[in-house]
XYZ file of N, CA, C and O in Angstrom:
432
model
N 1.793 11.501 -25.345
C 3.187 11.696 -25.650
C 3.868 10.320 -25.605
O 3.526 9.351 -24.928
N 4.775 10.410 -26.356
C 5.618 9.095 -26.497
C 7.055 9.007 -26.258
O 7.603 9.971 -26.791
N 8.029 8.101 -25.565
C 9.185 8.335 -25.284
C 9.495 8.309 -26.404
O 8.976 7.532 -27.205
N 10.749 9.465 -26.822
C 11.746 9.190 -27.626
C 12.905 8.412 -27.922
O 13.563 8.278 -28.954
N 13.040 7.737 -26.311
C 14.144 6.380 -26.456
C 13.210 5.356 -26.871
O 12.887 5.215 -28.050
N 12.808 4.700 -26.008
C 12.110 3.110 -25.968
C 10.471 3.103 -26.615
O 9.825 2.074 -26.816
N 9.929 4.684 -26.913
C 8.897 4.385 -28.048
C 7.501 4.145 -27.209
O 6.380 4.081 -27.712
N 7.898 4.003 -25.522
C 6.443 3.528 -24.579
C 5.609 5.456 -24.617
O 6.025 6.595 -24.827
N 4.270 4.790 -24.269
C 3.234 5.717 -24.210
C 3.511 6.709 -22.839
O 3.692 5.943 -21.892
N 3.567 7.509 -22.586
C 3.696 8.483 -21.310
C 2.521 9.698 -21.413
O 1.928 10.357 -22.266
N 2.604 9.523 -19.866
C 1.849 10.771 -19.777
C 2.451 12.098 -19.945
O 3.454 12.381 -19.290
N 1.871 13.034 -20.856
C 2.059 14.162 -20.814
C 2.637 15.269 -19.761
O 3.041 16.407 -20.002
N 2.567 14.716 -18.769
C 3.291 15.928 -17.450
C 4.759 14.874 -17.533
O 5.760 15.451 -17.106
N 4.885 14.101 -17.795
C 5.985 12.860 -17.389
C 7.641 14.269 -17.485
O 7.784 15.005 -18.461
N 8.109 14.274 -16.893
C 9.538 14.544 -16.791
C 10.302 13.213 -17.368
O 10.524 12.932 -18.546
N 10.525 12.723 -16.578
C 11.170 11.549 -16.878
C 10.367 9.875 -17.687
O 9.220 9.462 -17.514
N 11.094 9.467 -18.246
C 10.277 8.313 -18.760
C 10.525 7.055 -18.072
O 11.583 6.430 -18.002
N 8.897 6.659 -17.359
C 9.371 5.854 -16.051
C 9.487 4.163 -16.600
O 9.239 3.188 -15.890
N 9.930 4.123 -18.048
C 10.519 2.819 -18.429
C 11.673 2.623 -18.521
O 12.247 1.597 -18.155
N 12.385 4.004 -19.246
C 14.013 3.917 -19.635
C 14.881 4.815 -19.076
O 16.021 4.876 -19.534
N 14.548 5.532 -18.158
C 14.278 6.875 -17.057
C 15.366 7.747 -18.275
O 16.448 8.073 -17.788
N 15.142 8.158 -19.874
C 15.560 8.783 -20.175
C 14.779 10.453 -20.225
O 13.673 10.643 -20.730
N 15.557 11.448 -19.645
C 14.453 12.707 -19.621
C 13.497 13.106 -21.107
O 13.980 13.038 -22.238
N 12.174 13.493 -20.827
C 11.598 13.267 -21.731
C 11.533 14.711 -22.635
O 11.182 14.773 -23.813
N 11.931 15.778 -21.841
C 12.186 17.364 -22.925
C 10.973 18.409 -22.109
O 10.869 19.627 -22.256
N 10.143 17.535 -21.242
C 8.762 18.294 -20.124
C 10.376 19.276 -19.074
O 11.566 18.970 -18.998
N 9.618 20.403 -18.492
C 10.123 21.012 -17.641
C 9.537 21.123 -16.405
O 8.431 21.659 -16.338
N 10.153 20.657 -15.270
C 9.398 20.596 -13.865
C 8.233 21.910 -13.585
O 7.168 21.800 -12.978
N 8.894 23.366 -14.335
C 8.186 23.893 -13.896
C 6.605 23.993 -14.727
O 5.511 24.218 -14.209
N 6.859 23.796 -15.864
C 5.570 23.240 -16.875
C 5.302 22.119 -16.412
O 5.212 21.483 -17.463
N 5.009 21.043 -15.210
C 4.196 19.974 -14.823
C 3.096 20.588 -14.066
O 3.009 21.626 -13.409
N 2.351 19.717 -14.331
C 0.867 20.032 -13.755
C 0.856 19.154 -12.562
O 1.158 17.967 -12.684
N 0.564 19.602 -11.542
C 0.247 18.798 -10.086
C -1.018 18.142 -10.249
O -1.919 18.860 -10.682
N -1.306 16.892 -9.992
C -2.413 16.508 -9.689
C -2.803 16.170 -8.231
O -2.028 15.489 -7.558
N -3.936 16.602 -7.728
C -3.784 16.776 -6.048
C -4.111 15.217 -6.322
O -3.210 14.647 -5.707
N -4.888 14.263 -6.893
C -5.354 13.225 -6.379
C -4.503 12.647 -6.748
O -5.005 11.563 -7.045
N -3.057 12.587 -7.041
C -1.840 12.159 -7.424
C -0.913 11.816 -6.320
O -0.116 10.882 -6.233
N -1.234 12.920 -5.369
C -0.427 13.578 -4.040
C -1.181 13.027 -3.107
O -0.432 13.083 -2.133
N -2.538 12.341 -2.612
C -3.153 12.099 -1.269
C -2.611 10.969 -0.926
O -2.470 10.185 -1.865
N -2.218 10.573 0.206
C -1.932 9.209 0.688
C -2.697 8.562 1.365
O -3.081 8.991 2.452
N -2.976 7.723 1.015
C -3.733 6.332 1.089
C -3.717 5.949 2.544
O -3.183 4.868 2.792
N -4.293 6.765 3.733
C -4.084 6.603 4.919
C -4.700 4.948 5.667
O -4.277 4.522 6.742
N -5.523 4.384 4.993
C -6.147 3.142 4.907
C -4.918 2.635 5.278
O -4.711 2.289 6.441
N -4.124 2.558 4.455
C -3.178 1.533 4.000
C -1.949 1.665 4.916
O -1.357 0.631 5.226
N -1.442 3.062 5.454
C -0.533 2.884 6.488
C -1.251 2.397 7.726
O -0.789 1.570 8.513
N -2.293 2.924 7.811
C -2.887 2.646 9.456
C -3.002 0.778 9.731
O -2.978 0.229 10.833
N -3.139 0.021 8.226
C -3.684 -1.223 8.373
C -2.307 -1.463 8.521
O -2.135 -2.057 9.585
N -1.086 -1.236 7.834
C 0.464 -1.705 8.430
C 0.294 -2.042 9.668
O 0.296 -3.116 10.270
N 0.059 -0.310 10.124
C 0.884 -0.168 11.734
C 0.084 -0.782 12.731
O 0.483 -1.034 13.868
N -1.226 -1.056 12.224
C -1.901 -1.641 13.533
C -1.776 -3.058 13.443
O -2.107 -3.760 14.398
N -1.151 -3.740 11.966
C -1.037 -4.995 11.492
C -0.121 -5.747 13.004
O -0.304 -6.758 13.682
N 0.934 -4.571 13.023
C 1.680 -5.161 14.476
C 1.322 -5.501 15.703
O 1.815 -6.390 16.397
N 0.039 -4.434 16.083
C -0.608 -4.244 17.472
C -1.460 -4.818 17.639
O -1.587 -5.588 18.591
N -2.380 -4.595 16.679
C -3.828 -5.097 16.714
C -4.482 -5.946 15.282
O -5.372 -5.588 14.510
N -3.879 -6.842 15.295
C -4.051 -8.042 14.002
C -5.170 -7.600 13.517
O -4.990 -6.669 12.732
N -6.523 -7.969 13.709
C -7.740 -7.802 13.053
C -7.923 -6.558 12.700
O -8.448 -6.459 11.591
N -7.610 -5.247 13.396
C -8.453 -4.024 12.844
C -7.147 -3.465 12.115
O -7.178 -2.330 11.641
N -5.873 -4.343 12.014
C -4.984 -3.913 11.247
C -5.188 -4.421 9.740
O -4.783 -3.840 8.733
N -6.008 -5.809 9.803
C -6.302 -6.731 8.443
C -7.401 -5.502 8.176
O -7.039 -4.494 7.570
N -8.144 -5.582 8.443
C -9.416 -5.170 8.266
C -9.557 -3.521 7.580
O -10.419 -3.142 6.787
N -8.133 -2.511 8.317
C -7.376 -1.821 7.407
C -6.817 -1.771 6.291
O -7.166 -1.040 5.364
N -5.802 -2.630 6.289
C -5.642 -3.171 4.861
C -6.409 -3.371 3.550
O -6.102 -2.989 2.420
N -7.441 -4.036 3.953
C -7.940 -4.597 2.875
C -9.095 -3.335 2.409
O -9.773 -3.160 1.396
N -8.932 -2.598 3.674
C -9.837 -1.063 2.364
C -8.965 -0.252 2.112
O -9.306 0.734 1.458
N -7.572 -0.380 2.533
C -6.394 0.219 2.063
C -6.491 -0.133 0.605
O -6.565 0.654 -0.339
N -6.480 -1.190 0.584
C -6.346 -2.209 -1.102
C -7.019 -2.020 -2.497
O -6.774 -2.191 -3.691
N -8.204 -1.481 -1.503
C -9.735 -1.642 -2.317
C -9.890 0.653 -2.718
O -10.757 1.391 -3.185
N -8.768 0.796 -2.276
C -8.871 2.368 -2.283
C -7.057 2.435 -2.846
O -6.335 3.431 -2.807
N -6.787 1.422 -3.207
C -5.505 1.845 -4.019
C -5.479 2.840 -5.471
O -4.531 3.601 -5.663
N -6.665 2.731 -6.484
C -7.002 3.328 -7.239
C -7.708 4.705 -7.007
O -7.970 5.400 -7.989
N -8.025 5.125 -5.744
C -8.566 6.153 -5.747
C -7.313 7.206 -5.469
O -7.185 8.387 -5.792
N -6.384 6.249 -4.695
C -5.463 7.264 -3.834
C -3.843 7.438 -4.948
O -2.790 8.073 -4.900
N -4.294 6.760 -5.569
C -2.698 6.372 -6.408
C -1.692 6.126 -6.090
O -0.654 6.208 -6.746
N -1.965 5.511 -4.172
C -0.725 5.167 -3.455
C -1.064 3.616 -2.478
O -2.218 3.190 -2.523
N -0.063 2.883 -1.671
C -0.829 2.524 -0.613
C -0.941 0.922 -0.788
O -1.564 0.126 -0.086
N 0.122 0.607 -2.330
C -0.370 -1.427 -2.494
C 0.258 -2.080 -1.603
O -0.281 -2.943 -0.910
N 1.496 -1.737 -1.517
C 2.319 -2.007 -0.647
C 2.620 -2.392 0.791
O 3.122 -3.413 1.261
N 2.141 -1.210 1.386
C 1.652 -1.214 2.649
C 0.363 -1.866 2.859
O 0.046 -2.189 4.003
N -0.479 -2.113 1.785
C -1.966 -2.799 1.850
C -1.496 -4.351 2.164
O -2.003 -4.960 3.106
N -0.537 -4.925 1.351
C -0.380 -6.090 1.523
C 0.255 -6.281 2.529
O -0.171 -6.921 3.490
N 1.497 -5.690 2.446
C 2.254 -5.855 3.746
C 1.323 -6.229 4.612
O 1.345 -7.405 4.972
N 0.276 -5.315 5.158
C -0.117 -5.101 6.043
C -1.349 -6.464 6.664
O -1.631 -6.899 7.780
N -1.822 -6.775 5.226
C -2.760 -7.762 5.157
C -1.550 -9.255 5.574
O -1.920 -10.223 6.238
N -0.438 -9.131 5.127
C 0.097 -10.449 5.343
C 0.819 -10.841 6.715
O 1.035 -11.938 7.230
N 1.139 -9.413 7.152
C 1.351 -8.968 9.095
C 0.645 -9.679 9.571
O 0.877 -10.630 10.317
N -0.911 -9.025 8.930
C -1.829 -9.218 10.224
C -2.506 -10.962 10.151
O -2.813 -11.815 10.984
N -2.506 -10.897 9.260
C -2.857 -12.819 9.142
C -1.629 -13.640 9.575
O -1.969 -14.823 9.574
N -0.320 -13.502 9.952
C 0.638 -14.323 10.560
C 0.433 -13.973 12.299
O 0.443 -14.745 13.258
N 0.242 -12.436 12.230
C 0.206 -12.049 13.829
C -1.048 -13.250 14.828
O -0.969 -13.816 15.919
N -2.118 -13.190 13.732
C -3.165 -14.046 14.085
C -3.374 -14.905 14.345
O -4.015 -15.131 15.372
N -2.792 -16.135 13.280
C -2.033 -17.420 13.691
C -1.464 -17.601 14.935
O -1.887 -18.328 15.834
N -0.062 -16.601 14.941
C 0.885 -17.350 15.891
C 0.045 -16.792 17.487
O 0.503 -17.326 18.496
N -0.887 -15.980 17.658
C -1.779 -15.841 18.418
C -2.595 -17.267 18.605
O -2.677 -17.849 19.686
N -3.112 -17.674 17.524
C -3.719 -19.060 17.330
C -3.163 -19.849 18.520
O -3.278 -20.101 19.720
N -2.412 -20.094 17.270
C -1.160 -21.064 18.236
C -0.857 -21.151 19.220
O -0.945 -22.248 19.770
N -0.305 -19.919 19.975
C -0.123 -19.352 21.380
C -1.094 -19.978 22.261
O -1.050 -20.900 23.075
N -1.793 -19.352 21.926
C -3.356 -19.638 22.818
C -3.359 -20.814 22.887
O -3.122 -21.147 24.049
N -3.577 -22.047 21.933
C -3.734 -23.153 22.079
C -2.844 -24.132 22.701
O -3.076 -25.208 23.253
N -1.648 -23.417 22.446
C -0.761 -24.296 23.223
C -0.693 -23.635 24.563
O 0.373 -23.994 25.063
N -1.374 -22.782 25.436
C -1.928 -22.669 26.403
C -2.518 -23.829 27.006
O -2.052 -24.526 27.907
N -3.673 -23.951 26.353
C -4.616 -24.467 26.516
C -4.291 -25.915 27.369
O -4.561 -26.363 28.484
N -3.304 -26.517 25.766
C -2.986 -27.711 25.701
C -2.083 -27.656 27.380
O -2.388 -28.395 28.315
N -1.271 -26.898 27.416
C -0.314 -26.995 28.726
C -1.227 -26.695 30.081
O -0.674 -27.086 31.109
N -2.238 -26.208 30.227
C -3.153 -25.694 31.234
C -3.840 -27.084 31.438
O -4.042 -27.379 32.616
N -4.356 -28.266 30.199
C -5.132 -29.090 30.055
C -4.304 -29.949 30.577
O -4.783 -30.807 31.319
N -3.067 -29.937 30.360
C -2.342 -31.210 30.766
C -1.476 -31.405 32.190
O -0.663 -32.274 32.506
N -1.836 -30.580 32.707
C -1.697 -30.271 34.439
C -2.714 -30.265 35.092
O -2.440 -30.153 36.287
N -3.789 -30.332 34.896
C -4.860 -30.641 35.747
C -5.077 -32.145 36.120
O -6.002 -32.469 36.863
């Protein structure tokens, strides 16, 4: 199917046309559900939320959040987010630590 405003390609269940959001003439109740449309990409929140707590198994989330964005049809978002959390959380851990170190080293 094709929009009738702007002429772009749409999918056939489309209600709305998600270029020119003009309605496309489909009726909500004639849409077809697709369940693998609807699953959420649990990869991808869990690598967020642990991005805060637990840096590594929050990266390490992420990035099969990322790699399962196409299966789930959800989840980029939070994949990156989550991947870019957890690689700053890590660092300033880095850092932390070392300037431990350095202050522990320089009192002895």
């Amino acid at each position: 199917m094709f929009c009738k405003n702007c002429g772009k390609e749409l999918d056939d269940r489309a209600v709305i046309c998600p270029y020119c959001g003009v309605p496309t003439g489909v009726s909500e109740d004639n849409k077809i559900y697709d369940y693998q449309a609807t699953r959420t990409n649990g990869y991808a929140i869990a690598g967020f939320v642990l991005s805060f707590f637990i840096a590594l198994l929050g990266l390490i989330f992420s990035i099969i959040g990322l790699r399962k964005v196409d299966e789930y049809n959800s989840g980029k978002g939070f994949s990156i987010a989550g991947i870019v959390i957890s690689i700053v959380s890590m660092v300033l851990y880095f850092i932390v630590i070392m300037a431990e170190a350095c202050m522990v080293a320089g009192t002895m």
